[in-house]
Backbone as a chain_set.jsonl record, in Angstrom:
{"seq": "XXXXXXXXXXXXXXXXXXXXXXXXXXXXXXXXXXXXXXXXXXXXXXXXXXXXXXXXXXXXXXXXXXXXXXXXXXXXXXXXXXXXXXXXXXXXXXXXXXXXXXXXXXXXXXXXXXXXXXXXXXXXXXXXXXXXXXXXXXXXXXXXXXXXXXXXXXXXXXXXXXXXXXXXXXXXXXXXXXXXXXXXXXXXXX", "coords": {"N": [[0.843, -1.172, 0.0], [1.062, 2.161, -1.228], [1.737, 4.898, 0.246], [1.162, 8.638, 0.992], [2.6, 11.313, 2.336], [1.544, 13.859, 3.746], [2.388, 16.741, 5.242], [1.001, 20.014, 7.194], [1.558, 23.708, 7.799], [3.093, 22.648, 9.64], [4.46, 23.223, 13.117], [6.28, 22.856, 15.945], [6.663, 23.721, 19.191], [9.035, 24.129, 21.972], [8.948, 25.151, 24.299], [9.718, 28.949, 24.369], [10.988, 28.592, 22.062], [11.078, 27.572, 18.465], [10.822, 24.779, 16.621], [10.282, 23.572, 14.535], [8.769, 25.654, 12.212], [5.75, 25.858, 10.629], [5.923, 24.554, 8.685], [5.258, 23.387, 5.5], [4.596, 20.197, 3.688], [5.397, 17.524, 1.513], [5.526, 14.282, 0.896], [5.719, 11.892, -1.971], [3.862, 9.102, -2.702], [5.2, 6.064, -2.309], [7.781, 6.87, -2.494], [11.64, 7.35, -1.829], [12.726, 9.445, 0.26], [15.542, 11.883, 1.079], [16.577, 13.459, 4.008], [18.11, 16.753, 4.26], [20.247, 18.024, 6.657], [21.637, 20.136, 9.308], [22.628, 19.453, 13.168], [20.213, 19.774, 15.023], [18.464, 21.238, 13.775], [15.918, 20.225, 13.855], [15.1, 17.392, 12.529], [14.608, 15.456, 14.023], [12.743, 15.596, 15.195], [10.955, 15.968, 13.625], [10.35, 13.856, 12.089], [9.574, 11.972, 14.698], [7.425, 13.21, 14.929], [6.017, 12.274, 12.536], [5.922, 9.332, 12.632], [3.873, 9.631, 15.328], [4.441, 9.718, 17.429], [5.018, 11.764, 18.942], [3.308, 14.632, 19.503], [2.104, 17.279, 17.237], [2.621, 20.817, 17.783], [0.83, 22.942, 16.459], [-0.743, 22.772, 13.718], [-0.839, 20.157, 10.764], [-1.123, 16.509, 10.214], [-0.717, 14.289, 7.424], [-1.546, 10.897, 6.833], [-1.583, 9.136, 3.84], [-3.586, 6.911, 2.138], [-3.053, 5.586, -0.613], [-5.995, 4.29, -2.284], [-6.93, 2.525, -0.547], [-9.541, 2.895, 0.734], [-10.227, 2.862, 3.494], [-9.928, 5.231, 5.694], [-9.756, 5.233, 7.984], [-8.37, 3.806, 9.691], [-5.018, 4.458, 10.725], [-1.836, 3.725, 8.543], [0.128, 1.329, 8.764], [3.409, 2.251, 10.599], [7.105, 1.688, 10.192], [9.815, 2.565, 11.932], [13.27, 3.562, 12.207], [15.769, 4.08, 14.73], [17.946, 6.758, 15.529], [19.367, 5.964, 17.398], [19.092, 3.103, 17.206], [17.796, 1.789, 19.289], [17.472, -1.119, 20.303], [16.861, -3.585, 22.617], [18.553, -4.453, 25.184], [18.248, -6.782, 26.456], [16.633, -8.665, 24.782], [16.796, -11.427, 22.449], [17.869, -10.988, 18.9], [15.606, -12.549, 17.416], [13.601, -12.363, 19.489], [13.036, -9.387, 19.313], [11.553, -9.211, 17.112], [9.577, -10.896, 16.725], [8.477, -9.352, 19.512], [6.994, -6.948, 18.236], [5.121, -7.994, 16.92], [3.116, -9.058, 18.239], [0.277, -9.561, 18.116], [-0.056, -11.529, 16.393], [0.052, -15.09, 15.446], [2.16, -17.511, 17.262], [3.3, -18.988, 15.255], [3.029, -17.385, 12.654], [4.432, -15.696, 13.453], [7.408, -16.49, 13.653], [7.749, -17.26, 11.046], [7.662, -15.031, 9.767], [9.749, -13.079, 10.669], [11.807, -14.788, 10.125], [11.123, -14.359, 7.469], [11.631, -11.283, 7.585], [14.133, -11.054, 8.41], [16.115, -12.147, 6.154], [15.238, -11.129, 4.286], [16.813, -8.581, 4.992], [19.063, -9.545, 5.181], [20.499, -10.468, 7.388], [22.398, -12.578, 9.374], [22.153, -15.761, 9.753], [23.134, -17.531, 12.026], [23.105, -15.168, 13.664], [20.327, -14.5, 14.64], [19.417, -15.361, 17.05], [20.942, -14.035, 18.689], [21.923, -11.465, 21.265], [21.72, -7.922, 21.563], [24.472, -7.108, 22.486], [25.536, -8.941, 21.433], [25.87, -8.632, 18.532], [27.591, -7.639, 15.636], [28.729, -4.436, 14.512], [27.324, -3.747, 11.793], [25.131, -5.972, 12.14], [23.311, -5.301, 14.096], [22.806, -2.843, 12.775], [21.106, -4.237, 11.043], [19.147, -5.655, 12.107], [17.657, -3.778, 13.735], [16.667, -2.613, 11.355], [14.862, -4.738, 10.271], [13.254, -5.021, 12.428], [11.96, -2.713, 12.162], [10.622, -3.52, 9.688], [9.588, -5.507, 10.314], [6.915, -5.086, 10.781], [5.079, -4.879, 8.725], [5.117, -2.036, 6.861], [3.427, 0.93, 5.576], [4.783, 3.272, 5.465], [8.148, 3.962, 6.128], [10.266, 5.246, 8.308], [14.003, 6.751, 9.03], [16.307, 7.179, 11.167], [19.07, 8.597, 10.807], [20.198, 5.965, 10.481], [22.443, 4.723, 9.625], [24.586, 6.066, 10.85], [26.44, 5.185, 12.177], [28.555, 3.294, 11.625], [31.397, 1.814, 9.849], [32.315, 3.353, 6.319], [32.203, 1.43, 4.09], [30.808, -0.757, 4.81], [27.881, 1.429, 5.387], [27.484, 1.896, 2.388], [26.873, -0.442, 1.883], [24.479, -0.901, 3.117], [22.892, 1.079, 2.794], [22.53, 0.369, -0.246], [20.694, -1.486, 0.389], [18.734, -0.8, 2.01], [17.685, 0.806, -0.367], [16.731, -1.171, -2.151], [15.225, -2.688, -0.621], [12.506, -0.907, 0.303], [11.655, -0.216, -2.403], [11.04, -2.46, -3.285], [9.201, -3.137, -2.008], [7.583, -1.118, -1.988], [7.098, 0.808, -0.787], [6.776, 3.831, 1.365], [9.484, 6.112, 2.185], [11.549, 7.972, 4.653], [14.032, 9.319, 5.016], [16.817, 10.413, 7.164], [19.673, 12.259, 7.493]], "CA": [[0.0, 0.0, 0.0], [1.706, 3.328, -1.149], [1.308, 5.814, 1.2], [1.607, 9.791, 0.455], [2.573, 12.48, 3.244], [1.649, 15.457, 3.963], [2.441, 18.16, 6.197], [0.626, 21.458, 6.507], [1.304, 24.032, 8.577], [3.494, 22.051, 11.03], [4.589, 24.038, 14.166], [6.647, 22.555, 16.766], [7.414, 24.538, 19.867], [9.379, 23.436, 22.707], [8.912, 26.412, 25.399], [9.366, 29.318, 23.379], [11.834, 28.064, 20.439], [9.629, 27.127, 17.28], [12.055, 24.285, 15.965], [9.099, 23.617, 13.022], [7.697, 26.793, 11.919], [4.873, 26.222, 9.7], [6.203, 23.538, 7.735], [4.484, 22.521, 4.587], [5.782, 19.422, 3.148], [4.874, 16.451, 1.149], [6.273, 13.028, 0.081], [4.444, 11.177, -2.741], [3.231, 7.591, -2.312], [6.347, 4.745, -2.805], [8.971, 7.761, -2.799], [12.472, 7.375, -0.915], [13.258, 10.399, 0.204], [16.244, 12.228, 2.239], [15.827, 14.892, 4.588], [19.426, 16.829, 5.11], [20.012, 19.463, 7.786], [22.56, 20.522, 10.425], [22.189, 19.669, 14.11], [19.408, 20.745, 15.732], [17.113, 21.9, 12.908], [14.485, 19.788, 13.816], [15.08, 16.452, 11.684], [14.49, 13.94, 13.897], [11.798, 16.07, 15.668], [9.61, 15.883, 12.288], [10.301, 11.857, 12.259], [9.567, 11.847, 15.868], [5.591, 13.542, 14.488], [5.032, 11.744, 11.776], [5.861, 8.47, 13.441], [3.085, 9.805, 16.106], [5.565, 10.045, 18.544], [4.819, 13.304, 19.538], [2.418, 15.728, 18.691], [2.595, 18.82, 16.539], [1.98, 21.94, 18.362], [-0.2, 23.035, 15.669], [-0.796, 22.227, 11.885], [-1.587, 18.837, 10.476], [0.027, 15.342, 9.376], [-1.799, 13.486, 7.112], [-0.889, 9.653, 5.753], [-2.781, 9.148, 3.003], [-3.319, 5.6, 1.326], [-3.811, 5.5, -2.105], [-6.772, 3.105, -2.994], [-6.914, 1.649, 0.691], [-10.885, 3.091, 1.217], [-10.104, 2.943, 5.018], [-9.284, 6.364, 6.304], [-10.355, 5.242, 9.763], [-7.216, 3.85, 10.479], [-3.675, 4.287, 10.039], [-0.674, 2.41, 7.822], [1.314, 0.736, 9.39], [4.526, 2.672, 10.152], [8.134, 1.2, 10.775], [11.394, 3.846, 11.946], [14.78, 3.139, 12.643], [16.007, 5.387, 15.782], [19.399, 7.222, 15.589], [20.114, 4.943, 18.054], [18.455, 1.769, 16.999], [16.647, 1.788, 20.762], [17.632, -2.149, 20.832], [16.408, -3.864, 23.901], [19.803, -5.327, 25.476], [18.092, -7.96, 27.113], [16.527, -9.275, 23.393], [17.195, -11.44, 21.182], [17.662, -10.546, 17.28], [14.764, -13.083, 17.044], [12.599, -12.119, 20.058], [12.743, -7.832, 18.931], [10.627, -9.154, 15.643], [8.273, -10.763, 17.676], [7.604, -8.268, 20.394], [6.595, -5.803, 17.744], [4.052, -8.848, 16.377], [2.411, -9.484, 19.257], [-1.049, -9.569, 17.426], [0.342, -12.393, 15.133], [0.234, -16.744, 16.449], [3.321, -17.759, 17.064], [4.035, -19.586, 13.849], [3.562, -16.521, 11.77], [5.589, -14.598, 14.073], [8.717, -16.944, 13.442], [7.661, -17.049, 9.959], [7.454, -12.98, 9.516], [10.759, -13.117, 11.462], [13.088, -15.562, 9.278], [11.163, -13.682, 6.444], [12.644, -10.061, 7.316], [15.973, -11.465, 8.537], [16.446, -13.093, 4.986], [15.591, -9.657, 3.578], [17.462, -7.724, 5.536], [20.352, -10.084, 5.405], [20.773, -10.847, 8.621], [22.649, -14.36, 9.281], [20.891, -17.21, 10.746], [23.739, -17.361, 13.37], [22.603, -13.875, 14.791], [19.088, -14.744, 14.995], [19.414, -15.668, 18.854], [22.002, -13.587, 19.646], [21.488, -10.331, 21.765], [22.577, -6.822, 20.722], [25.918, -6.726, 22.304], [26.522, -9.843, 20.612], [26.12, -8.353, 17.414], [28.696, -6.464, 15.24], [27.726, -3.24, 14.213], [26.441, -4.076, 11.014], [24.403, -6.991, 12.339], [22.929, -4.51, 15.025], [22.017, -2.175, 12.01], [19.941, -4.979, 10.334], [18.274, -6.258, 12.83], [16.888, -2.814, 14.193], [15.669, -2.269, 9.676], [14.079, -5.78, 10.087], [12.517, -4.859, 13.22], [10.855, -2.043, 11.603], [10.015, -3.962, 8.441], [8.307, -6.631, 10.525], [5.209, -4.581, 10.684], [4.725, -4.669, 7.489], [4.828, -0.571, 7.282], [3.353, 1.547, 4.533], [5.901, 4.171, 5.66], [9.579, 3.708, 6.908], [11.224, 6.255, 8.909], [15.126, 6.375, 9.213], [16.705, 8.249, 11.558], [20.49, 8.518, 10.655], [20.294, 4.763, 11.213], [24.125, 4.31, 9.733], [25.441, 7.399, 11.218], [27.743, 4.928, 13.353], [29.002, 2.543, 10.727], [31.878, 2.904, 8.538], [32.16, 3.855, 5.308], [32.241, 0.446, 2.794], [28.605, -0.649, 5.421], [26.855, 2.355, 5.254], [27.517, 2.126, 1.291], [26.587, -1.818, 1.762], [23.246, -0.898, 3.893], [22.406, 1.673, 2.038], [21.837, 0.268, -1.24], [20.318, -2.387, 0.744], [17.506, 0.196, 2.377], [16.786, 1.165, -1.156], [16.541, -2.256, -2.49], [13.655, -3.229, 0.362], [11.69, -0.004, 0.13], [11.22, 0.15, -3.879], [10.501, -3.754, -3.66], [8.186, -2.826, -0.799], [6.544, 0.039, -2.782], [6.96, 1.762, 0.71], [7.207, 5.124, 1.391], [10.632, 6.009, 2.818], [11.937, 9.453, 4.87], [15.642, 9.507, 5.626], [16.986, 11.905, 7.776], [21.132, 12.139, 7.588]], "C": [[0.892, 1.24, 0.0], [0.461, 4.148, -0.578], [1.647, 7.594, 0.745], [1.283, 10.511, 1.988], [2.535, 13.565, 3.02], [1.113, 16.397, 4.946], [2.173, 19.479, 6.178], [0.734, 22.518, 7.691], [2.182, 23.923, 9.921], [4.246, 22.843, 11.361], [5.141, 22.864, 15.327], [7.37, 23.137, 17.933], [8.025, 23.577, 20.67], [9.894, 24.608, 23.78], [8.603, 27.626, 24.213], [10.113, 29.296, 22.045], [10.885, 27.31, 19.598], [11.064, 25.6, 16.602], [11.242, 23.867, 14.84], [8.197, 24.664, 13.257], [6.994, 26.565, 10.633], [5.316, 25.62, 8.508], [5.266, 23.033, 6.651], [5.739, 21.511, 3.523], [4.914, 17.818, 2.509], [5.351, 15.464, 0.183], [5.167, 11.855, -0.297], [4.322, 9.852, -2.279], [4.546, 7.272, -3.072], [7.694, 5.986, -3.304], [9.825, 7.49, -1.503], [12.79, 9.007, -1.269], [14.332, 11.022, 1.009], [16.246, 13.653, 2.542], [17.321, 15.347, 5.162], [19.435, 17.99, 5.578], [21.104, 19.162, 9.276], [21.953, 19.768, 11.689], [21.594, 20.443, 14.926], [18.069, 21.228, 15.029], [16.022, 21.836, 12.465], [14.204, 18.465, 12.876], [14.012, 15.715, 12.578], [13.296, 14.291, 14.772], [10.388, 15.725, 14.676], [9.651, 14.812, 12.149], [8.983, 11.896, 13.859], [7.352, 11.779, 16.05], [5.153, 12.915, 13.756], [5.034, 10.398, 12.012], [4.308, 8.5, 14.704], [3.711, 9.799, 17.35], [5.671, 11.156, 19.763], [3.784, 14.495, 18.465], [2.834, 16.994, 18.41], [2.069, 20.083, 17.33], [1.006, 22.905, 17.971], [0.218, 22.716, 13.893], [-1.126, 20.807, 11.997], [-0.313, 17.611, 9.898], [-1.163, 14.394, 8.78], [-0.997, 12.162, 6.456], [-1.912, 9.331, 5.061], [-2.441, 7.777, 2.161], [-3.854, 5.672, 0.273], [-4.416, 3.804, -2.214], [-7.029, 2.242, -1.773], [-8.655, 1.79, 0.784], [-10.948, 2.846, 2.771], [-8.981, 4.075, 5.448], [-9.055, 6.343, 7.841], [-9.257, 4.283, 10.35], [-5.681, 3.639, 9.673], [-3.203, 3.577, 9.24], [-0.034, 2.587, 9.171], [2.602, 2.171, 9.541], [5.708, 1.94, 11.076], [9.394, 2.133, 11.17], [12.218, 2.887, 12.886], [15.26, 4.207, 13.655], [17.456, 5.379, 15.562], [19.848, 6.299, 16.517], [20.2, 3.97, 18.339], [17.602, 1.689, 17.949], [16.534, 0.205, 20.388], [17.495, -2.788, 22.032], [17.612, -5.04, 24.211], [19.598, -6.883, 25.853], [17.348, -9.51, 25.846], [17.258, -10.076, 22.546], [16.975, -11.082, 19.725], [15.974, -11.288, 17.457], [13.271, -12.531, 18.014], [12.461, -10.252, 20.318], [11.686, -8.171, 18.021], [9.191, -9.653, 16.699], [7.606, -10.355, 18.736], [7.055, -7.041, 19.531], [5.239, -7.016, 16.723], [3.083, -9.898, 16.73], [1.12, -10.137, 18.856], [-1.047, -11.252, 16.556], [0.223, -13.84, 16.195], [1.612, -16.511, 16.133], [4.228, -18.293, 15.925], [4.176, -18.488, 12.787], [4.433, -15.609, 12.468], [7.169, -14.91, 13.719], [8.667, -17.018, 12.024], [7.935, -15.565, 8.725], [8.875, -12.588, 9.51], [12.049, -13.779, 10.153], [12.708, -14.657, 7.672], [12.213, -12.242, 6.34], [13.971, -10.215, 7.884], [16.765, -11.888, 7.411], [16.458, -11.985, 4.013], [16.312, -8.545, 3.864], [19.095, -8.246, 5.325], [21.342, -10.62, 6.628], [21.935, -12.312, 8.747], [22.211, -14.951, 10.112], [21.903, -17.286, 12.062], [23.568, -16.407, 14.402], [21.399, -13.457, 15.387], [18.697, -14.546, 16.944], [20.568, -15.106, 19.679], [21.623, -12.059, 20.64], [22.299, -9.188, 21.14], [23.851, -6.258, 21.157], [25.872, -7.791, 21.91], [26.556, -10.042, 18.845], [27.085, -7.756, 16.86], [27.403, -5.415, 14.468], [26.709, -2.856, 13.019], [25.323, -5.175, 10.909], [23.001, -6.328, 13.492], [21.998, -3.947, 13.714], [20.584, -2.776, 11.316], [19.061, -5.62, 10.793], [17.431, -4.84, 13.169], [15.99, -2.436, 12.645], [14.878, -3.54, 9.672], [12.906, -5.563, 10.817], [11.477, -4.093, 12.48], [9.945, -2.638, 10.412], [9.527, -5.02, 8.77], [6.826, -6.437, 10.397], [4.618, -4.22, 9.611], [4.157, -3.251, 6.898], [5.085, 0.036, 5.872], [4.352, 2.865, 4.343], [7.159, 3.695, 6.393], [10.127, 4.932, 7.174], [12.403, 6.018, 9.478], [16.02, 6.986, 9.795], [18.175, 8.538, 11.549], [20.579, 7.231, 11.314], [22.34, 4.123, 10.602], [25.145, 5.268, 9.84], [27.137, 6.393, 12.142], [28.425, 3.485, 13.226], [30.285, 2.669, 10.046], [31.499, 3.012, 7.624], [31.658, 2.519, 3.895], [30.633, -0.44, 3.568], [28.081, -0.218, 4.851], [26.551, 2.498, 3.39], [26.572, 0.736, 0.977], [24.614, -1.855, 2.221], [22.426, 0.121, 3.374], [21.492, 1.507, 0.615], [20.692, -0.721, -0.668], [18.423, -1.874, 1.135], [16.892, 0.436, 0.661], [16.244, 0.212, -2.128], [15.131, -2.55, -1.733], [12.81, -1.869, 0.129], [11.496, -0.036, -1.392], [10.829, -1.504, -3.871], [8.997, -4.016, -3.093], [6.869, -1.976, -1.734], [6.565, 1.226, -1.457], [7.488, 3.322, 0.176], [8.372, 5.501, 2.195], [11.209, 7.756, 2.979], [13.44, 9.464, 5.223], [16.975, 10.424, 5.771], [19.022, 11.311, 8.127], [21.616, 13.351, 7.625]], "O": [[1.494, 1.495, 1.043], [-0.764, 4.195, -0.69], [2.626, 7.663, 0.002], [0.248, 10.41, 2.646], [3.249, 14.25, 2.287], [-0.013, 16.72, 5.325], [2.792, 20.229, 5.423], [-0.003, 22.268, 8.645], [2.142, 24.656, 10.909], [4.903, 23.427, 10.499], [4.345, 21.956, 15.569], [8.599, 23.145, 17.874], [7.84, 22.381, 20.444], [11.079, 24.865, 23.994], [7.704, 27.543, 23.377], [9.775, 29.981, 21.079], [10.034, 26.535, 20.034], [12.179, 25.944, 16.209], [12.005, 23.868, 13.874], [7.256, 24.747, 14.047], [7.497, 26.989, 9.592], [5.108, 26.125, 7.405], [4.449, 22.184, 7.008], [6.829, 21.716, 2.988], [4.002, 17.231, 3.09], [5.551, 15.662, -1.016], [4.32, 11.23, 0.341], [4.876, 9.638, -1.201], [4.969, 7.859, -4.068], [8.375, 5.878, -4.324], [9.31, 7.386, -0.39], [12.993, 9.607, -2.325], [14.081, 10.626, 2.147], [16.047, 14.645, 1.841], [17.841, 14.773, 6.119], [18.797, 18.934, 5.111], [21.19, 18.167, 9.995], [20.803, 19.366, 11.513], [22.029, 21.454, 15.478], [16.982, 21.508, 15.534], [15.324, 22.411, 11.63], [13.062, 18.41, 12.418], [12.888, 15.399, 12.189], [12.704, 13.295, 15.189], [9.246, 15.367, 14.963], [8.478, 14.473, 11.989], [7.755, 11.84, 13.795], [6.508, 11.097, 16.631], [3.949, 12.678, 13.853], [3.981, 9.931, 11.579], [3.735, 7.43, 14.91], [2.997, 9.935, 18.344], [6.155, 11.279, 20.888], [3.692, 14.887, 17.301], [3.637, 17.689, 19.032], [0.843, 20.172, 17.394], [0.395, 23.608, 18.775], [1.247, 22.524, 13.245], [-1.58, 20.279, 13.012], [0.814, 17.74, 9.419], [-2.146, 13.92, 9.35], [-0.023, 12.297, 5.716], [-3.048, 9.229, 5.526], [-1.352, 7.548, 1.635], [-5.069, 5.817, 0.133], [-3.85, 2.711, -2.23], [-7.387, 1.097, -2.048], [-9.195, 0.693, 0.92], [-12.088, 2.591, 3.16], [-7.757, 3.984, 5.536], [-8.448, 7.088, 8.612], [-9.33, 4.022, 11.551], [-5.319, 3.051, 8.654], [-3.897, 2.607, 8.938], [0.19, 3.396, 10.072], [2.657, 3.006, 8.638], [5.548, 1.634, 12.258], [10.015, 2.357, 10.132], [12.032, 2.022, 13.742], [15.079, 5.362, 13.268], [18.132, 4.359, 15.429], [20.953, 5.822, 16.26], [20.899, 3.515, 19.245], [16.448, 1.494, 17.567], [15.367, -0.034, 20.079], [18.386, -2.339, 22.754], [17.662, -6.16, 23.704], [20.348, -7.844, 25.683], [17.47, -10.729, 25.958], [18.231, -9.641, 21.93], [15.812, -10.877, 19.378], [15.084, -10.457, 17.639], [12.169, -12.334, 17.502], [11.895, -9.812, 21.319], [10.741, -7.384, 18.077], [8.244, -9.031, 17.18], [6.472, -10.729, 19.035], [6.65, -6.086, 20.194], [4.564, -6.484, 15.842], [2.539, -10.87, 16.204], [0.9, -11.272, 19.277], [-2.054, -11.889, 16.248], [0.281, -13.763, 17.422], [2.158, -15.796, 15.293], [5.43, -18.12, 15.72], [5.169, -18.48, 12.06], [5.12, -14.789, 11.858], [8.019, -14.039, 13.537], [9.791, -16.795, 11.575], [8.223, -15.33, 7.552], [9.32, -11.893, 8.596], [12.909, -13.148, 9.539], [13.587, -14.334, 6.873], [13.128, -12.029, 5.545], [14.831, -9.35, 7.716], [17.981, -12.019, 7.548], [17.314, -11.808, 3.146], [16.438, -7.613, 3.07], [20.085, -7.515, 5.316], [22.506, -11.017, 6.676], [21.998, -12.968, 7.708], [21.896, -14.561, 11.236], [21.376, -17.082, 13.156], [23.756, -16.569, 15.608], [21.212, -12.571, 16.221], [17.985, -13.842, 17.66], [21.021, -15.432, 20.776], [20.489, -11.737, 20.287], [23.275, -9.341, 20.406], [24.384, -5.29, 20.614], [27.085, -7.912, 22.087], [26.969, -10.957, 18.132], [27.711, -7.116, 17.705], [26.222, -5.444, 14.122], [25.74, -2.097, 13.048], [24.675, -5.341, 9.876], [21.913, -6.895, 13.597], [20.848, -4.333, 13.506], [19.502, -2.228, 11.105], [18.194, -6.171, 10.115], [16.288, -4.92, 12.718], [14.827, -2.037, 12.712], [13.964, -3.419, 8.855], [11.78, -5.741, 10.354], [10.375, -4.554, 12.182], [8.776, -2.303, 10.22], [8.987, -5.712, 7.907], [5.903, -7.187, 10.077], [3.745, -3.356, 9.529], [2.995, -3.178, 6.5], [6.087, -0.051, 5.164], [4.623, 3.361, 3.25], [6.978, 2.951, 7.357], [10.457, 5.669, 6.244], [12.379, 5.21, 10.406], [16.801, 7.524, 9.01], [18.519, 8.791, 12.704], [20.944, 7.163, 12.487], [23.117, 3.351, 11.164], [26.206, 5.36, 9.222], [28.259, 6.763, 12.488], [28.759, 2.726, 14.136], [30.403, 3.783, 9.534], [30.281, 2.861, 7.531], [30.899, 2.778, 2.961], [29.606, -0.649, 2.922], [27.583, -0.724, 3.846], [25.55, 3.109, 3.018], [25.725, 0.718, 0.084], [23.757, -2.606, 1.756], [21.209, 0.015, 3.526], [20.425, 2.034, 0.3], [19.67, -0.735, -1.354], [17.357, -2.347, 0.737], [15.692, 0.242, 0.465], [15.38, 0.597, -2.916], [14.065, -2.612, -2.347], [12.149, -2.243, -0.839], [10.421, 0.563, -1.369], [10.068, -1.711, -4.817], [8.061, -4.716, -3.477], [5.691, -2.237, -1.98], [6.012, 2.325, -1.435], [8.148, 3.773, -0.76], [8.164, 5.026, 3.312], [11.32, 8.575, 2.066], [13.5, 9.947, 6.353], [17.776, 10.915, 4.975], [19.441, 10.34, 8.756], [22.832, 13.528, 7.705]]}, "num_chains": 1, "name": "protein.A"}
């Protein structure tokens, strides 16, 4: 299900600093897009809203499904946090299924080996926890996580800010490989 955003209006105070003034903004259905900007200038603040994360102080966010005929409830959405927000005590395998709670257990391990297989994960890291990942095994498990929920939007919050260089080139094409196969809508904030 492509999804189309749009922002009208958006206003984000935080006392009296506006860090979104009156933002209008809008990303079409099944578009990757990247959002670049200094520290501070409100990136991961505008993730943070359209995730639902936090509310806008005024103006609007709309996700709009093309051809869905159910306005009355959300897409799905999946984000990657600047800092993955990995649960130490997790394994790779049991992050997918705490976010697929809803699901029996057989499609949960099913859902699971599915986005580990797309993500690239290796079957050895399945059951491992997130210090016993390396840092690119970390990265793909936290993009699986999100892409368990099968999410008409993906939000990315400088998810290989803390990678090197021949990764982030490796995980990269990799992100735009699953989102255009996906049809997803994709925001990525670097």
């Amino acid at each position: 299900m492509a999804i189309r955003i749009e922002c009208v209006d958006l206003v984000k105070r935080f006392g009296p600093a506006a860090v979104l003034d009156r933002l209008s903004w809008t990303v079409e259905a099944g578009s990757l897009v990247g959002l670049v900007g200094g520290s501070g200038v409100g990136k991961t603040t505008l993730l943070r809203i359209l995730a639902g994360l936090e509310p806008p102080s005024a103006g609007k966010v709309a996700l709009l499904a093309s051809g869905s005929g159910n306005a009355d409830r959300p897409p799905p959405i999946g984000m990657v946090f600047q800092n993955l927000a990995l649960w130490p005590h997790l394994t790779a395998r049991q992050h997918v299924r705490c976010v697929l709670s809803s699901l029996s257990r057989r499609e949960r391990e099913q859902r699971a080996a599915r986005v580990f297989e797309e993500t690239r994960l290796p079957e050895a890291a399945w059951d491992r926890r997130p210090a016993e990942l390396s840092g690119g095994e970390a990265q793909r498990l936290a993009l699986a996580r999100a892409l368990a929920v099968q999410p008409g939007v993906l939000l990315l919050d400088e998810p290989l800010a803390q990678v090197d260089a021949p990764l982030r080139s490796d995980l990269l094409s990799l992100i735009g490989e699953v989102v255009q196969a996906r049809g997803m809508t994709a925001v990525y904030v670097t």
